[in-house]
mmCIF file of C-alpha atoms in Angstrom:
data_model
loop_
_atom_site.group_PDB
_atom_site.id
_atom_site.type_symbol
_atom_site.label_atom_id
_atom_site.label_comp_id
_atom_site.label_asym_id
_atom_site.label_seq_id
_atom_site.Cartn_x
_atom_site.Cartn_y
_atom_site.Cartn_z
ATOM 1 C CA MET A 18 0.006 -0.124 -0.017
ATOM 2 C CA THR A 19 1.387 3.541 -0.828
ATOM 3 C CA GLY A 20 0.761 6.430 1.485
ATOM 4 C CA SER A 21 -1.246 9.455 1.175
ATOM 5 C CA GLY A 22 -3.272 11.621 3.224
ATOM 6 C CA LEU A 23 -6.419 9.305 2.737
ATOM 7 C CA ALA A 24 -4.480 6.392 4.467
ATOM 8 C CA PHE A 25 -4.036 8.624 7.641
ATOM 9 C CA GLY A 26 -5.021 6.738 10.975
ATOM 10 C CA ASP A 27 -6.148 8.606 13.884
ATOM 11 C CA LEU A 28 -3.480 11.068 15.588
ATOM 12 C CA PRO A 29 -4.954 12.644 18.375
ATOM 13 C CA GLY A 30 -4.392 16.468 18.411
ATOM 14 C CA THR A 31 -3.316 16.431 14.657
ATOM 15 C CA VAL A 32 -5.010 17.806 11.700
ATOM 16 C CA LEU A 33 -3.962 16.798 8.266
ATOM 17 C CA PHE A 34 -4.338 19.292 5.154
ATOM 18 C CA MET A 35 -3.847 17.681 1.855
ATOM 19 C CA ALA A 36 -3.934 18.352 -1.688
ATOM 20 C CA LEU A 37 -3.273 22.238 -1.518
ATOM 21 C CA GLY A 38 -0.399 22.566 -3.626
ATOM 22 C CA TYR A 39 0.666 26.120 -4.022
ATOM 23 C CA GLY A 40 -2.193 27.149 -1.936
ATOM 24 C CA VAL A 41 -0.637 26.157 1.433
ATOM 25 C CA ASP A 42 -0.253 29.852 2.206
ATOM 26 C CA LEU A 43 -3.976 29.995 2.837
ATOM 27 C CA LEU A 44 -3.321 28.011 6.168
ATOM 28 C CA ALA A 45 -1.755 30.928 7.736
ATOM 29 C CA ARG A 46 -5.172 32.788 7.366
ATOM 30 C CA VAL A 47 -6.581 29.952 10.017
ATOM 31 C CA SER A 48 -5.667 31.728 13.334
ATOM 32 C CA TRP A 49 -5.322 28.356 15.182
ATOM 33 C CA VAL A 50 -2.900 26.835 12.538
ATOM 34 C CA ARG A 51 -0.145 29.528 13.495
ATOM 35 C CA GLY A 52 0.399 28.229 17.019
ATOM 36 C CA ALA A 53 -0.028 24.492 16.109
ATOM 37 C CA ARG A 54 2.687 22.116 15.427
ATOM 38 C CA SER A 55 2.885 21.917 11.717
ATOM 39 C CA PHE A 56 4.495 19.457 9.135
ATOM 40 C CA TYR A 57 5.055 19.303 5.366
ATOM 41 C CA TRP A 58 5.526 16.035 3.606
ATOM 42 C CA GLY A 59 5.469 16.831 -0.167
ATOM 43 C CA ASP A 60 6.849 15.439 -3.321
ATOM 44 C CA ILE A 61 10.581 15.459 -3.432
ATOM 45 C CA ASP A 62 10.933 17.764 -6.532
ATOM 46 C CA THR A 63 11.635 21.232 -7.219
ATOM 47 C CA HIS A 64 7.877 22.293 -6.809
ATOM 48 C CA GLY A 65 7.672 20.347 -3.536
ATOM 49 C CA PHE A 66 10.561 22.282 -1.967
ATOM 50 C CA ALA A 67 9.074 25.734 -3.655
ATOM 51 C CA ILE A 68 5.557 24.824 -1.863
ATOM 52 C CA LEU A 69 7.648 23.982 1.537
ATOM 53 C CA SER A 70 9.227 27.454 1.107
ATOM 54 C CA LEU A 71 6.098 29.082 0.451
ATOM 55 C CA LEU A 72 4.574 27.647 3.560
ATOM 56 C CA ARG A 73 7.280 28.445 5.678
ATOM 57 C CA ALA A 74 7.226 32.041 4.725
ATOM 58 C CA GLN A 75 4.016 32.050 6.344
ATOM 59 C CA LEU A 76 4.537 29.328 9.115
ATOM 60 C CA PRO A 77 8.305 29.557 9.982
ATOM 61 C CA ALA A 78 8.220 26.689 12.352
ATOM 62 C CA VAL A 79 6.730 24.157 9.729
ATOM 63 C CA ARG A 80 8.777 21.120 9.674
ATOM 64 C CA SER A 81 9.271 18.868 6.366
ATOM 65 C CA LEU A 82 9.171 15.247 6.842
ATOM 66 C CA PHE A 83 10.620 12.774 4.389
ATOM 67 C CA MET A 84 11.729 15.579 2.275
ATOM 68 C CA ASN A 85 15.400 14.616 2.438
ATOM 69 C CA GLU A 86 18.020 12.840 0.248
ATOM 70 C CA SER A 87 18.030 9.564 2.277
ATOM 71 C CA THR A 88 14.374 9.172 1.437
ATOM 72 C CA LEU A 89 15.024 9.897 -2.103
ATOM 73 C CA LEU A 90 17.660 7.712 -2.703
ATOM 74 C CA ALA A 91 15.853 4.739 -0.798
ATOM 75 C CA HIS A 92 13.066 4.852 -3.314
ATOM 76 C CA ARG A 93 15.032 5.182 -6.587
ATOM 77 C CA ALA A 94 13.039 2.336 -8.114
ATOM 78 C CA LEU A 95 10.031 4.569 -7.757
ATOM 79 C CA TRP A 96 11.293 7.982 -9.239
ATOM 80 C CA ALA A 97 9.712 9.523 -11.928
ATOM 81 C CA SER A 98 10.250 12.674 -14.019
ATOM 82 C CA GLU A 99 9.279 16.213 -12.994
ATOM 83 C CA PRO A 100 7.537 17.554 -16.147
ATOM 84 C CA THR A 101 8.762 21.194 -15.508
ATOM 85 C CA GLN A 102 11.030 22.305 -12.748
ATOM 86 C CA HIS A 103 10.522 25.334 -10.660
ATOM 87 C CA ALA A 104 12.223 28.260 -12.191
ATOM 88 C CA ALA A 105 13.922 29.679 -8.668
ATOM 89 C CA HIS A 106 17.612 29.069 -8.262
ATOM 90 C CA GLU A 107 17.119 29.545 -4.507
ATOM 91 C CA LEU A 108 14.388 29.152 -2.287
ATOM 92 C CA PRO A 109 14.527 31.685 0.663
ATOM 93 C CA HIS A 110 12.646 29.666 3.408
ATOM 94 C CA LEU A 111 14.445 26.050 3.014
ATOM 95 C CA ASP A 112 16.782 24.957 5.578
ATOM 96 C CA PRO A 113 20.510 24.293 4.493
ATOM 97 C CA VAL A 114 19.754 20.622 4.073
ATOM 98 C CA GLU A 115 16.582 21.174 2.183
ATOM 99 C CA GLN A 116 18.324 24.026 0.152
ATOM 100 C CA ALA A 117 21.095 21.516 -0.813
ATOM 101 C CA LEU A 118 18.814 18.839 -2.238
ATOM 102 C CA TYR A 119 16.759 21.431 -4.135
ATOM 103 C CA HIS A 120 20.162 22.054 -5.851
ATOM 104 C CA VAL A 121 20.958 18.550 -6.518
ATOM 105 C CA LEU A 122 17.597 18.398 -8.104
ATOM 106 C CA LYS A 123 17.891 21.570 -10.122
ATOM 107 C CA GLN A 124 21.299 20.461 -11.390
ATOM 108 C CA HIS A 125 20.375 17.180 -12.494
ATOM 109 C CA VAL A 126 23.015 15.395 -10.088
ATOM 110 C CA LEU A 127 20.925 12.306 -9.868
ATOM 111 C CA GLY A 128 19.292 12.249 -13.017
ATOM 112 C CA SER A 129 17.200 14.412 -15.294
ATOM 113 C CA ALA A 130 14.459 16.136 -13.506
ATOM 114 C CA VAL A 131 14.228 13.578 -10.729
ATOM 115 C CA ARG A 132 11.021 13.484 -8.633
ATOM 116 C CA LEU A 133 9.361 11.198 -5.938
ATOM 117 C CA GLU A 134 6.045 11.545 -5.524
ATOM 118 C CA GLN A 135 5.046 11.463 -1.774
ATOM 119 C CA GLU A 136 2.418 8.917 -2.124
ATOM 120 C CA ARG A 137 4.735 6.338 -3.667
ATOM 121 C CA ILE A 138 6.532 5.834 -0.360
ATOM 122 C CA SER A 139 5.221 2.691 1.051
ATOM 123 C CA TRP A 140 2.800 3.292 3.967
ATOM 124 C CA ASP A 141 4.365 0.516 6.114
ATOM 125 C CA ILE A 142 7.505 2.908 6.138
ATOM 126 C CA ALA A 143 5.741 6.091 6.263
ATOM 127 C CA TRP A 144 3.367 5.620 9.076
ATOM 128 C CA PRO A 145 5.905 4.436 11.642
ATOM 129 C CA ALA A 146 8.322 7.379 10.615
ATOM 130 C CA LEU A 147 5.483 9.837 10.815
ATOM 131 C CA ASN A 148 4.401 8.669 14.160
ATOM 132 C CA ASP A 149 8.240 8.693 15.353
ATOM 133 C CA ALA A 150 8.368 12.319 14.264
ATOM 134 C CA LEU A 151 5.249 13.377 15.962
ATOM 135 C CA ALA A 152 6.453 11.912 19.386
ATOM 136 C CA LYS A 153 9.619 13.682 19.149
ATOM 137 C CA VAL A 154 7.705 17.115 19.698
ATOM 138 C CA ASP A 155 5.078 16.075 22.061
#
């Protein structure tokens, strides 16, 4: 089974937002979201990182999940090709590790327009890792 927001189980005190794409900045308009612990898990591609940067401009404390090189490399067999890459050379609201992976993707270091869609990550991997990440902030 692959992962997506539709597969989420019960996580008390947690609200899931999904399928917003570049509309994530709308979350900042919801007053209680600004004080909540916030996580972002998107596709590992240039647009996924652009969306994270956009979200972090409004919610600076948002943490990314699975948006790292080890996750990308562990799922090499599931890579697809990003149809068009995001135009920006730098994204101002990424942390240094995220920015480095963004550059790897932009410069085609691992291949042409590499993309790992978040729903391709096996749920038996994603669910325990997600629970572990949430437990660390409680």
